[in-house]
GROMACS .gro file of C-alpha atoms in nm:
model
  333
    1MET     CA    1  -0.017  -0.015   0.009
    2SER     CA    2   0.111   0.363  -0.115
    3GLY     CA    3   0.252   0.639   0.155
    4ARG     CA    4   0.186   0.898  -0.077
    5PRO     CA    5  -0.190   1.083  -0.072
    6PRO     CA    6  -0.399   1.088  -0.272
    7ALA     CA    7  -0.362   1.293  -0.596
    8SER     CA    8  -0.674   1.534  -0.529
    9ALA     CA    9  -0.564   1.597  -0.202
   10ARG     CA   10  -0.208   1.668  -0.304
   11ARG     CA   11  -0.324   1.905  -0.592
   12ILE     CA   12  -0.555   2.034  -0.321
   13THR     CA   13  -0.329   2.096  -0.087
   14LEU     CA   14  -0.084   2.224  -0.385
   15LEU     CA   15  -0.377   2.520  -0.404
   16VAL     CA   16  -0.338   2.599  -0.071
   17ALA     CA   17   0.025   2.608  -0.054
   18GLY     CA   18  -0.003   2.856  -0.352
   19THR     CA   19  -0.202   3.111  -0.173
   20ALA     CA   20   0.022   3.110   0.077
   21LEU     CA   21   0.268   3.195  -0.147
   22LEU     CA   22   0.070   3.457  -0.274
   23VAL     CA   23  -0.036   3.596   0.076
   24ILE     CA   24   0.301   3.678   0.138
   25CYS     CA   25   0.430   3.804  -0.131
   26ALA     CA   26   0.136   4.058  -0.127
   27ALA     CA   27   0.307   4.102   0.318
   28LEU     CA   28   0.606   4.165   0.142
   29SER     CA   29   0.446   4.426  -0.149
   30LEU     CA   30   0.319   4.598   0.171
   31ALA     CA   31   0.635   4.580   0.358
   32LEU     CA   32   0.929   4.630   0.143
   33GLY     CA   33   1.070   4.943  -0.117
   34ALA     CA   34   1.243   5.259  -0.005
   35ARG     CA   35   1.122   5.338   0.311
   36PRO     CA   36   1.157   4.977   0.457
   37VAL     CA   37   0.828   4.956   0.698
   38PRO     CA   38   0.731   4.608   1.045
   39LEU     CA   39   0.449   4.390   0.947
   40THR     CA   40   0.329   4.477   1.270
   41THR     CA   41   0.278   4.845   1.145
   42VAL     CA   42   0.140   4.694   0.794
   43VAL     CA   43  -0.126   4.522   0.981
   44ASP     CA   44  -0.204   4.827   1.201
   45ALA     CA   45  -0.207   5.083   0.889
   46LEU     CA   46  -0.500   4.797   0.742
   47SER     CA   47  -0.702   4.721   1.026
   48GLY     CA   48  -0.653   5.166   1.081
   49ASP     CA   49  -0.488   5.121   1.450
   50ALA     CA   50  -0.189   5.359   1.308
   51HIS     CA   51  -0.193   5.627   1.150
   52GLY     CA   52   0.201   5.744   1.057
   53LYS     CA   53   0.421   5.818   0.763
   54ASP     CA   54   0.446   5.475   0.736
   55ALA     CA   55   0.073   5.339   0.768
   56LEU     CA   56   0.064   5.679   0.486
   57VAL     CA   57   0.322   5.454   0.306
   58VAL     CA   58   0.077   5.134   0.335
   59THR     CA   59  -0.242   5.242   0.232
   60GLY     CA   60  -0.199   5.555   0.001
   61LEU     CA   61   0.080   5.392  -0.192
   62ARG     CA   62   0.153   5.015  -0.137
   63LEU     CA   63  -0.197   4.878  -0.073
   64PRO     CA   64  -0.322   5.047  -0.471
   65ARG     CA   65  -0.038   4.923  -0.598
   66THR     CA   66  -0.058   4.557  -0.444
   67VAL     CA   67  -0.446   4.551  -0.524
   68VAL     CA   68  -0.372   4.641  -0.896
   69GLY     CA   69  -0.064   4.372  -0.885
   70ILE     CA   70  -0.277   4.129  -0.795
   71ALA     CA   71  -0.542   4.197  -1.068
   72VAL     CA   72  -0.371   4.207  -1.335
   73GLY     CA   73  -0.076   3.881  -1.264
   74ALA     CA   74  -0.442   3.743  -1.248
   75ALA     CA   75  -0.593   3.830  -1.576
   76LEU     CA   76  -0.167   3.803  -1.761
   77GLY     CA   77  -0.236   3.448  -1.557
   78VAL     CA   78  -0.510   3.325  -1.687
   79ALA     CA   79  -0.480   3.435  -2.037
   80GLY     CA   80  -0.137   3.261  -2.069
   81ALA     CA   81  -0.278   2.914  -2.003
   82LEU     CA   82  -0.568   2.989  -2.241
   83ALA     CA   83  -0.383   3.112  -2.478
   84GLN     CA   84  -0.113   2.744  -2.521
   85GLY     CA   85  -0.534   2.594  -2.433
   86ILE     CA   86  -0.644   2.737  -2.777
   87THR     CA   87  -0.342   2.702  -2.976
   88ARG     CA   88  -0.173   2.390  -2.805
   89ASN     CA   89   0.087   2.641  -2.844
   90PRO     CA   90   0.369   2.591  -2.522
   91LEU     CA   91   0.521   2.939  -2.631
   92ALA     CA   92   0.213   3.087  -2.665
   93ALA     CA   93   0.112   3.383  -2.435
   94PRO     CA   94  -0.050   3.689  -2.480
   95THR     CA   95   0.288   3.895  -2.640
   96THR     CA   96   0.251   3.580  -2.952
   97LEU     CA   97  -0.110   3.663  -3.006
   98GLY     CA   98  -0.005   4.065  -3.068
   99ILE     CA   99  -0.177   4.204  -2.815
  100ASN     CA  100   0.045   4.347  -2.576
  101ALA     CA  101   0.180   4.518  -2.892
  102GLY     CA  102  -0.177   4.570  -3.059
  103ALA     CA  103  -0.240   4.779  -2.633
  104GLY     CA  104   0.121   4.986  -2.716
  105PHE     CA  105   0.034   5.063  -3.085
  106ALA     CA  106  -0.297   5.274  -3.007
  107VAL     CA  107  -0.179   5.401  -2.649
  108VAL     CA  108   0.167   5.586  -2.846
  109VAL     CA  109  -0.087   5.736  -3.060
  110ALA     CA  110  -0.304   5.847  -2.867
  111ILE     CA  111  -0.032   6.015  -2.663
  112TYR     CA  112   0.108   6.137  -3.008
  113ALA     CA  113  -0.253   6.253  -3.159
  114LEU     CA  114  -0.443   6.373  -2.806
  115GLY     CA  115  -0.192   6.501  -2.565
  116LEU     CA  116  -0.295   6.235  -2.303
  117ASN     CA  117  -0.105   6.200  -2.001
  118ARG     CA  118  -0.202   5.985  -1.776
  119PRO     CA  119  -0.281   5.624  -1.764
  120LEU     CA  120  -0.611   5.641  -1.629
  121GLU     CA  121  -0.672   5.827  -1.993
  122TYR     CA  122  -0.464   5.532  -2.161
  123VAL     CA  123  -0.702   5.204  -2.078
  124TRP     CA  124  -0.980   5.229  -2.342
  125PHE     CA  125  -0.745   5.305  -2.632
  126ALA     CA  126  -0.494   5.035  -2.518
  127PHE     CA  127  -0.786   4.776  -2.456
  128ALA     CA  128  -0.882   4.882  -2.879
  129GLY     CA  129  -0.542   4.862  -2.990
  130ALA     CA  130  -0.589   4.449  -2.822
  131ALA     CA  131  -0.901   4.391  -2.903
  132GLY     CA  132  -0.778   4.446  -3.298
  133ALA     CA  133  -0.464   4.270  -3.309
  134LEU     CA  134  -0.663   4.024  -3.191
  135PHE     CA  135  -0.878   4.072  -3.456
  136LEU     CA  136  -0.582   4.091  -3.682
  137ALA     CA  137  -0.442   3.765  -3.514
  138LEU     CA  138  -0.817   3.575  -3.616
  139LEU     CA  139  -0.808   3.704  -3.912
  140LEU     CA  140  -0.507   3.563  -4.102
  141ALA     CA  141  -0.505   3.216  -3.872
  142ARG     CA  142  -0.842   3.213  -4.063
  143ARG     CA  143  -0.868   2.834  -4.297
  144SER     CA  144  -1.096   2.747  -4.493
  145GLY     CA  145  -1.336   2.849  -4.187
  146ASP     CA  146  -1.138   2.752  -3.930
  147ILE     CA  147  -0.897   2.931  -3.711
  148ASP     CA  148  -0.560   2.713  -3.732
  149PRO     CA  149  -0.336   2.706  -3.429
  150VAL     CA  150  -0.076   2.686  -3.608
  151ARG     CA  151  -0.104   3.037  -3.834
  152LEU     CA  152  -0.241   3.148  -3.526
  153ALA     CA  153   0.071   3.200  -3.309
  154LEU     CA  154   0.251   3.268  -3.610
  155GLY     CA  155   0.007   3.540  -3.772
  156GLY     CA  156   0.054   3.694  -3.388
  157THR     CA  157   0.399   3.738  -3.346
  158VAL     CA  158   0.440   3.844  -3.700
  159LEU     CA  159   0.168   4.126  -3.626
  160GLN     CA  160   0.388   4.164  -3.328
  161LEU     CA  161   0.691   4.287  -3.504
  162VAL     CA  162   0.499   4.482  -3.714
  163LEU     CA  163   0.302   4.691  -3.500
  164LEU     CA  164   0.642   4.717  -3.199
  165SER     CA  165   0.871   4.899  -3.551
  166TRP     CA  166   0.492   5.050  -3.642
  167THR     CA  167   0.519   5.253  -3.242
  168SER     CA  168   0.908   5.310  -3.257
  169ALA     CA  169   0.828   5.547  -3.519
  170VAL     CA  170   0.571   5.755  -3.386
  171MET     CA  171   0.765   5.753  -3.082
  172LEU     CA  172   1.100   5.870  -3.241
  173ALA     CA  173   0.871   6.150  -3.421
  174SER     CA  174   0.793   6.322  -3.155
  175GLU     CA  175   0.981   6.365  -2.781
  176ARG     CA  176   0.718   6.434  -2.614
  177THR     CA  177   0.546   6.142  -2.713
  178LEU     CA  178   0.842   5.921  -2.593
  179ASP     CA  179   0.929   6.054  -2.247
  180GLU     CA  180   0.531   6.026  -2.193
  181ALA     CA  181   0.509   5.680  -2.389
  182ARG     CA  182   0.882   5.516  -2.239
  183PHE     CA  183   0.726   5.502  -1.863
  184TRP     CA  184   0.370   5.324  -2.002
  185LEU     CA  185   0.510   5.083  -2.254
  186ALA     CA  186   0.783   4.964  -1.964
  187GLY     CA  187   0.548   4.756  -1.788
  188SER     CA  188   0.485   4.939  -1.404
  189ILE     CA  189   0.214   4.898  -1.083
  190SER     CA  190   0.329   5.184  -0.950
  191GLU     CA  191   0.161   5.529  -0.899
  192ARG     CA  192  -0.145   5.310  -1.029
  193PRO     CA  193  -0.454   5.413  -0.811
  194LEU     CA  194  -0.760   5.125  -0.761
  195ASP     CA  195  -0.966   5.449  -1.002
  196VAL     CA  196  -0.794   5.314  -1.287
  197LEU     CA  197  -0.862   4.920  -1.231
  198GLN     CA  198  -1.329   5.034  -1.225
  199PRO     CA  199  -1.329   5.015  -1.585
  200VAL     CA  200  -1.151   4.745  -1.704
  201LEU     CA  201  -1.297   4.537  -1.405
  202PRO     CA  202  -1.650   4.376  -1.536
  203THR     CA  203  -1.436   4.267  -1.857
  204LEU     CA  204  -1.187   4.127  -1.644
  205VAL     CA  205  -1.445   3.945  -1.420
  206LEU     CA  206  -1.571   3.892  -1.735
  207GLY     CA  207  -1.277   3.684  -1.893
  208LEU     CA  208  -1.218   3.481  -1.575
  209LEU     CA  209  -1.544   3.368  -1.596
  210VAL     CA  210  -1.569   3.218  -1.976
  211ALA     CA  211  -1.161   3.124  -1.898
  212LEU     CA  212  -1.361   2.907  -1.605
  213ALA     CA  213  -1.644   2.844  -1.836
  214LEU     CA  214  -1.435   2.637  -2.134
  215THR     CA  215  -1.187   2.426  -1.914
  216PRO     CA  216  -1.340   2.120  -1.958
  217ALA     CA  217  -1.313   2.179  -2.391
  218LEU     CA  218  -0.992   2.298  -2.308
  219ASN     CA  219  -0.916   1.895  -2.219
  220THR     CA  220  -1.134   1.795  -2.489
  221LEU     CA  221  -0.960   2.045  -2.708
  222ALA     CA  222  -0.587   1.940  -2.640
  223LEU     CA  223  -0.642   1.561  -2.790
  224GLY     CA  224  -0.672   1.746  -3.069
  225ASP     CA  225  -0.965   1.847  -3.360
  226GLU     CA  226  -1.029   1.599  -3.529
  227THR     CA  227  -1.061   1.337  -3.178
  228ALA     CA  228  -1.281   1.684  -3.051
  229GLN     CA  229  -1.532   1.727  -3.335
  230SER     CA  230  -1.573   1.357  -3.310
  231LEU     CA  231  -1.661   1.456  -2.943
  232GLY     CA  232  -1.943   1.715  -3.020
  233VAL     CA  233  -1.706   2.037  -2.963
  234PRO     CA  234  -1.731   2.356  -3.188
  235VAL     CA  235  -1.405   2.346  -3.237
  236ALA     CA  236  -1.379   2.693  -3.429
  237ARG     CA  237  -1.568   2.848  -3.177
  238ILE     CA  238  -1.438   2.722  -2.851
  239ARG     CA  239  -1.093   2.914  -2.995
  240LEU     CA  240  -1.240   3.182  -3.104
  241ALA     CA  241  -1.472   3.208  -2.733
  242GLY     CA  242  -1.105   3.186  -2.610
  243ALA     CA  243  -0.931   3.428  -2.737
  244LEU     CA  244  -1.210   3.654  -2.708
  245ALA     CA  245  -1.177   3.560  -2.334
  246VAL     CA  246  -0.737   3.588  -2.338
  247VAL     CA  247  -0.838   3.956  -2.486
  248LEU     CA  248  -1.072   4.087  -2.235
  249LEU     CA  249  -0.773   3.931  -1.964
  250ALA     CA  250  -0.500   4.068  -2.136
  251GLY     CA  251  -0.585   4.373  -2.281
  252SER     CA  252  -0.718   4.435  -1.948
  253ALA     CA  253  -0.414   4.377  -1.799
  254VAL     CA  254  -0.220   4.542  -1.983
  255ALA     CA  255  -0.425   4.913  -2.004
  256VAL     CA  256  -0.406   4.914  -1.656
  257ALA     CA  257  -0.048   4.872  -1.611
  258GLY     CA  258   0.155   4.836  -1.928
  259PRO     CA  259   0.271   4.524  -2.167
  260ILE     CA  260   0.441   4.337  -1.860
  261ALA     CA  261   0.593   4.028  -2.058
  262PHE     CA  262   0.635   3.650  -1.969
  263ILE     CA  263   0.348   3.606  -1.721
  264GLY     CA  264   0.132   3.509  -1.867
  265LEU     CA  265   0.393   3.238  -2.025
  266ALA     CA  266   0.557   3.170  -1.701
  267ALA     CA  267   0.284   3.051  -1.506
  268PRO     CA  268   0.116   2.822  -1.673
  269HIS     CA  269   0.437   2.648  -1.694
  270LEU     CA  270   0.498   2.642  -1.324
  271VAL     CA  271   0.175   2.553  -1.254
  272ARG     CA  272   0.173   2.233  -1.523
  273PRO     CA  273   0.396   2.051  -1.342
  274LEU     CA  274   0.298   2.052  -0.999
  275LEU     CA  275  -0.138   2.036  -1.093
  276GLY     CA  276  -0.137   1.877  -1.417
  277GLY     CA  277  -0.226   1.972  -1.768
  278ASP     CA  278  -0.639   1.961  -1.678
  279HIS     CA  279  -0.739   2.262  -1.718
  280ARG     CA  280  -1.002   2.271  -1.427
  281LEU     CA  281  -0.699   2.253  -1.233
  282LEU     CA  282  -0.480   2.470  -1.431
  283VAL     CA  283  -0.650   2.772  -1.459
  284PRO     CA  284  -0.716   2.845  -1.074
  285GLY     CA  285  -0.345   2.727  -1.042
  286CYS     CA  286  -0.282   3.060  -1.300
  287LEU     CA  287  -0.464   3.219  -1.101
  288ILE     CA  288  -0.267   3.195  -0.836
  289ALA     CA  289   0.075   3.165  -1.005
  290GLY     CA  290  -0.014   3.481  -1.198
  291PRO     CA  291   0.010   3.751  -0.916
  292THR     CA  292   0.258   3.564  -0.706
  293LEU     CA  293   0.512   3.599  -1.004
  294LEU     CA  294   0.382   3.930  -1.009
  295LEU     CA  295   0.421   4.056  -0.676
  296ALA     CA  296   0.750   3.878  -0.627
  297ALA     CA  297   0.879   4.100  -0.948
  298ASP     CA  298   0.784   4.375  -0.812
  299VAL     CA  299   0.882   4.313  -0.446
  300LEU     CA  300   1.244   4.251  -0.613
  301GLY     CA  301   1.246   4.536  -0.826
  302ARG     CA  302   1.202   4.744  -0.478
  303VAL     CA  303   1.473   4.657  -0.347
  304VAL     CA  304   1.733   4.557  -0.590
  305ILE     CA  305   1.894   4.885  -0.632
  306ARG     CA  306   1.757   5.089  -0.337
  307PRO     CA  307   1.578   5.344  -0.267
  308SER     CA  308   1.501   5.372  -0.657
  309GLU     CA  309   1.341   5.103  -0.846
  310LEU     CA  310   1.338   4.879  -1.121
  311GLU     CA  311   0.988   4.848  -1.308
  312VAL     CA  312   0.815   4.524  -1.245
  313GLY     CA  313   0.765   4.503  -1.662
  314ILE     CA  314   1.168   4.502  -1.703
  315VAL     CA  315   1.258   4.284  -1.373
  316SER     CA  316   0.994   4.017  -1.495
  317ALA     CA  317   1.137   4.068  -1.898
  318PHE     CA  318   1.500   4.037  -1.720
  319LEU     CA  319   1.376   3.669  -1.547
  320GLY     CA  320   1.158   3.522  -1.833
  321ALA     CA  321   1.393   3.601  -2.084
  322PRO     CA  322   1.584   3.311  -1.973
  323LEU     CA  323   1.258   3.059  -1.934
  324LEU     CA  324   1.189   3.121  -2.313
  325ALA     CA  325   1.494   3.010  -2.406
  326LEU     CA  326   1.477   2.700  -2.211
  327LEU     CA  327   1.140   2.644  -2.324
  328ALA     CA  328   1.201   2.722  -2.687
  329ARG     CA  329   1.472   2.446  -2.671
  330LYS     CA  330   1.248   2.191  -2.490
  331ALA     CA  331   1.002   2.227  -2.778
  332ALA     CA  332   1.300   2.178  -3.017
  333ARG     CA  333   1.383   1.930  -2.928
   0.00000   0.00000   0.00000
């Protein structure tokens, strides 16, 4: 008789452990920075029992930053799991579908043409750019009325490169646009008030609900299109619904925090060896892993060159580049 716990109990334990790790990262996000704050003061500030400078730092600056980080990380993590599920490509992520570049291009054009200068003003332009990029990627991926997963990934990657070049051209044409856009394009959750979440909260919640509803169909889709169709799964509609959920989630995240790379790619690959390939567990796991990774990267960016900071998009790219190289090498083998 084996002494190993049942698989279901082990997975529940891992989900609980992941949630605990997320809570720890959130606590560190509230406590660490250019001005470290003791955890006891953090607790007092959150309960309203502390009112000094440290309490103001916690409630006025770090609490909104942490909440935004949790929302953005959750959206990116689940979007990455969906992107890999609908394309059956382990290297798929919101980046490879052109969503990040579409949002960035739309924001830069809005700054150039309309003179915007606040993240709250960028939100809808970023969301529209993300949706437009996905629409173009879907058009490129259509073949005989269906959406080809390989063409979707390749078309999104090509679109990403084209949009990045156009974004650079617009920024070089205007020094003011370059100054305004470069901070947002780096990807950051600092100086983001909770108000910035309000416009995208409905789309973010809707994206999560669609993602959870699609998990059984994504499991069948993993068996191959022909097998899924023989089992009665409308493959094209599932793939389209998944793609729309990706743009709802990733578009919301990019609209709030800018194009943060690798969180959507890394979260599924960290969760899958622990919980398996069942999307009914993978998606909730990414819902936890995404914000955990993002908050950990954000905290690291605050302390590594203290009292200055590195933006979370820079830290995640620095840590994610080796992961992408390893995944590409594994896929090639």
